[in-house]
Short mmCIF file of the C-alpha atoms (twelve columns), coordinates in Angstrom:
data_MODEL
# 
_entry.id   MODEL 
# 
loop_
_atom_site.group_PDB 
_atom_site.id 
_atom_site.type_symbol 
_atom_site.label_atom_id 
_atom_site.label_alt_id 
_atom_site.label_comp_id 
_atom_site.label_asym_id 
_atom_site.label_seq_id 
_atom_site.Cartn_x 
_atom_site.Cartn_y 
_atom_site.Cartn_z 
_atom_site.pdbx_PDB_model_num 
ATOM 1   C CA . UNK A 1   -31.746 -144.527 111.660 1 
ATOM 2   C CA . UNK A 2   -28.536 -147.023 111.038 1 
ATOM 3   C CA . UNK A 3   -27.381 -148.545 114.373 1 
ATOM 4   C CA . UNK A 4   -25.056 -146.829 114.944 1 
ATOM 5   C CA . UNK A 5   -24.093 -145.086 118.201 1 
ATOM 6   C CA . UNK A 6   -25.542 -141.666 118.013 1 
ATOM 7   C CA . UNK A 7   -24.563 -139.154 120.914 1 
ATOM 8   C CA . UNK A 8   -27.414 -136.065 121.003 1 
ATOM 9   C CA . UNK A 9   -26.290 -132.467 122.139 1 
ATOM 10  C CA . UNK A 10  -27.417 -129.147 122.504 1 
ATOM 11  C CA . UNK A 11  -25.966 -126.846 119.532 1 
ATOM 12  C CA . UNK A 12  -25.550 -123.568 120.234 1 
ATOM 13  C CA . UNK A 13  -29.018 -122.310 118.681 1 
ATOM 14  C CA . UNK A 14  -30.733 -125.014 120.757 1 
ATOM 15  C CA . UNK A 15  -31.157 -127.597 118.452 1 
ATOM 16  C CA . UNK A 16  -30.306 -130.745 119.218 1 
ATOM 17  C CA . UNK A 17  -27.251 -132.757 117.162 1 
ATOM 18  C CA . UNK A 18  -27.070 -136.137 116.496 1 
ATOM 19  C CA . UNK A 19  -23.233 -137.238 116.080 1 
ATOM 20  C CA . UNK A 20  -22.132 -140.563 114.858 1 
ATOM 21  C CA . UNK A 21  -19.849 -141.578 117.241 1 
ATOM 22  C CA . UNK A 22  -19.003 -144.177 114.882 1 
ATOM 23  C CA . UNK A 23  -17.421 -141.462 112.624 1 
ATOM 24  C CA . UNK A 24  -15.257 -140.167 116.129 1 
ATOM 25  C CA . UNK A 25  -13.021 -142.628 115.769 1 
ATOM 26  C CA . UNK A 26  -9.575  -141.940 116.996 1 
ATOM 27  C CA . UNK A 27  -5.970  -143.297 116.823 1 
ATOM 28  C CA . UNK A 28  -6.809  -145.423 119.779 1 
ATOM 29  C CA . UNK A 29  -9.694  -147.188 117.992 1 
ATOM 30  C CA . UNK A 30  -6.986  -149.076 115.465 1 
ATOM 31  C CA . UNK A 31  -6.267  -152.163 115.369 1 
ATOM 32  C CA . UNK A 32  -2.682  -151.549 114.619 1 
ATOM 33  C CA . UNK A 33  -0.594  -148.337 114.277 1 
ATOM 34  C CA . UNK A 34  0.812   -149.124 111.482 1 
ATOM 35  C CA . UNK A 35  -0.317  -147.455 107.862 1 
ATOM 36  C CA . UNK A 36  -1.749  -150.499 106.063 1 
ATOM 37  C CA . UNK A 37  -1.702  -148.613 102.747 1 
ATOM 38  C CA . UNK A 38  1.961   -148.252 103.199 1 
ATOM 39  C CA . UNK A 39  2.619   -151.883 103.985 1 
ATOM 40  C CA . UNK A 40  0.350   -152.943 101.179 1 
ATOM 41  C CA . UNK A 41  2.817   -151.223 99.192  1 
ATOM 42  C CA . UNK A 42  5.644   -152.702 100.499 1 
ATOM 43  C CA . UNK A 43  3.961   -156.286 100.084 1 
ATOM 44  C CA . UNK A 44  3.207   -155.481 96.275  1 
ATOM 45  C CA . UNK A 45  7.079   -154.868 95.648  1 
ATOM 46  C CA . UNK A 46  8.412   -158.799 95.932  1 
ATOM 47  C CA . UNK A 47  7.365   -159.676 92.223  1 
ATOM 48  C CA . UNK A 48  6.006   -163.040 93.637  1 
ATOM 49  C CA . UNK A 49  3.040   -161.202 95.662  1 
ATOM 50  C CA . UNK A 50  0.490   -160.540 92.775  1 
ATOM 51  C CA . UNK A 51  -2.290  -160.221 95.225  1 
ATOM 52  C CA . UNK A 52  -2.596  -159.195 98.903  1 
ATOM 53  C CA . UNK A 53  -5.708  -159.677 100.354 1 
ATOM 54  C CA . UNK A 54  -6.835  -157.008 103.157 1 
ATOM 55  C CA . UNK A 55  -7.072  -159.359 106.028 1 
ATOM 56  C CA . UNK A 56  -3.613  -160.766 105.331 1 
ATOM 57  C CA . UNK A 57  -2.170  -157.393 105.053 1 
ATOM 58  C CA . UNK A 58  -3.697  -156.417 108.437 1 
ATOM 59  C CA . UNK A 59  -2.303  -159.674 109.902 1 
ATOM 60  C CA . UNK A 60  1.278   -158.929 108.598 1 
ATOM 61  C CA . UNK A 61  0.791   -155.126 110.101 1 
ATOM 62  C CA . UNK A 62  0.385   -156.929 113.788 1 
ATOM 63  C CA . UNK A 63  2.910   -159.324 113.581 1 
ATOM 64  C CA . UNK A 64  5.336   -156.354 112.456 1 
ATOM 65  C CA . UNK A 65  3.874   -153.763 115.458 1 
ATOM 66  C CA . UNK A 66  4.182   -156.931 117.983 1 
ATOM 67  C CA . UNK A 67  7.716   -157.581 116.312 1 
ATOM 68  C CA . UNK A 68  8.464   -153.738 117.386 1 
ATOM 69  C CA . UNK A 69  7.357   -153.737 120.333 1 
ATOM 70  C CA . UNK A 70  9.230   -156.588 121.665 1 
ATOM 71  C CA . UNK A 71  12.502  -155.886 119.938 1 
ATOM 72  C CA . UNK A 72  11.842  -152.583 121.436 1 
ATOM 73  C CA . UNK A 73  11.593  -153.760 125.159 1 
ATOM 74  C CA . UNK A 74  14.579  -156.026 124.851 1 
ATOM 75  C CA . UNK A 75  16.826  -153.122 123.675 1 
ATOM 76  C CA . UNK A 76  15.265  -150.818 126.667 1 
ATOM 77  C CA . UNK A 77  16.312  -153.911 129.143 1 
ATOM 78  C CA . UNK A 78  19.605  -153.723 128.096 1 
ATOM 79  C CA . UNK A 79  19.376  -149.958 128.417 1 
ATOM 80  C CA . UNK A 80  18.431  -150.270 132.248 1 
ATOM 81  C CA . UNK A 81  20.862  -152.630 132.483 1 
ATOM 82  C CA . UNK A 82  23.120  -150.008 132.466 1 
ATOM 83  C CA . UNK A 83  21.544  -146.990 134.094 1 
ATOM 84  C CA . UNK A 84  20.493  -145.290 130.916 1 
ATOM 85  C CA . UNK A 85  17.284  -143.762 129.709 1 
ATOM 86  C CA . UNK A 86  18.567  -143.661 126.171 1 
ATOM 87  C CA . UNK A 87  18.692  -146.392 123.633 1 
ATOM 88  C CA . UNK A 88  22.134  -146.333 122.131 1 
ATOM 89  C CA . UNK A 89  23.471  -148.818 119.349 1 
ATOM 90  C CA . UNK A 90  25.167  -151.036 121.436 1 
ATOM 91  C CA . UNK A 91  22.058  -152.059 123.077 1 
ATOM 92  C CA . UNK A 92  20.221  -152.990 120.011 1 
ATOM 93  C CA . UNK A 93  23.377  -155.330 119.244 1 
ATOM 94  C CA . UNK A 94  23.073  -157.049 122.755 1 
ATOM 95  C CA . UNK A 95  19.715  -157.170 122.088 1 
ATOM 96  C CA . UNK A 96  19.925  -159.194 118.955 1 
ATOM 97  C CA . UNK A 97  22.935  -161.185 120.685 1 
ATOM 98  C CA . UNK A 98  20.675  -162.029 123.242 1 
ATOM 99  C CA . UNK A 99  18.027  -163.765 121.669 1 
ATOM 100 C CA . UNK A 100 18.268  -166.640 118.889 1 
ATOM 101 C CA . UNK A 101 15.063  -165.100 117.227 1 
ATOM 102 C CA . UNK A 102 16.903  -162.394 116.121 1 
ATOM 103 C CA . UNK A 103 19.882  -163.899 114.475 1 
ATOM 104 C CA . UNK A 104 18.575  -162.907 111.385 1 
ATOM 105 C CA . UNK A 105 19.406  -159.090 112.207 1 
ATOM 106 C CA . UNK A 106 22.842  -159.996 112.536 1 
ATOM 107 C CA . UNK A 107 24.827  -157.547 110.399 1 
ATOM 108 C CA . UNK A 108 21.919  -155.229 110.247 1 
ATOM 109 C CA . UNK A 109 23.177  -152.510 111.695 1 
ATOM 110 C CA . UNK A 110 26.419  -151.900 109.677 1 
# 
């Protein structure tokens, strides 16, 4: 037997199951949320990418899921800011006013 984690049961004719709990992974077990395949894609469409290696398609994948996440919470500040629960346009354009970082989303949104 591999070393893998193996979690024993009881079927329901009484003989016992070995699962791989390996093989049970779920969303939560990712490293990032975001389909690499999919990104790999994107990568391979700037003609001066002729090879993308795994780990630094995996690194780009965080950086953009971090990315989100932050742009994310700065538009939901601005959202509290004024007693909303709802993201609306104008607080994704504070939120890029806001920060120098994203100057580069200036004009974005048009």
């Amino acid at each position: 037997m591999d070393s893998d984690v193996v979690e024993r049961r009881e079927s329901s004719s009484g003989n016992p199951e070995e699962t791989s709990l390996k093989n049970k992974s779920t969303r939560h077990d990712r490293i990032t949320r975001l389909p690499l395949t999919r990104i790999k894609n994107i990568i391979k469409t700037d003609p001066d990418v002729t090879l993308a290696s795994q780990e630094s398609v995996l690194l780009i994948a965080k950086a953009t899921e971090m990315f989100l996440q932050h742009f994310a919470k700065t538009s939901y500040n601005q959202t509290a800011r004024g007693k909303r629960k709802t993201i609306k346009r104008q607080d994704v354009d504070l939120s890029i006013e806001a920060l120098d970082a994203y100057a580069f989303l200036e004009g974005m949104m048009d």
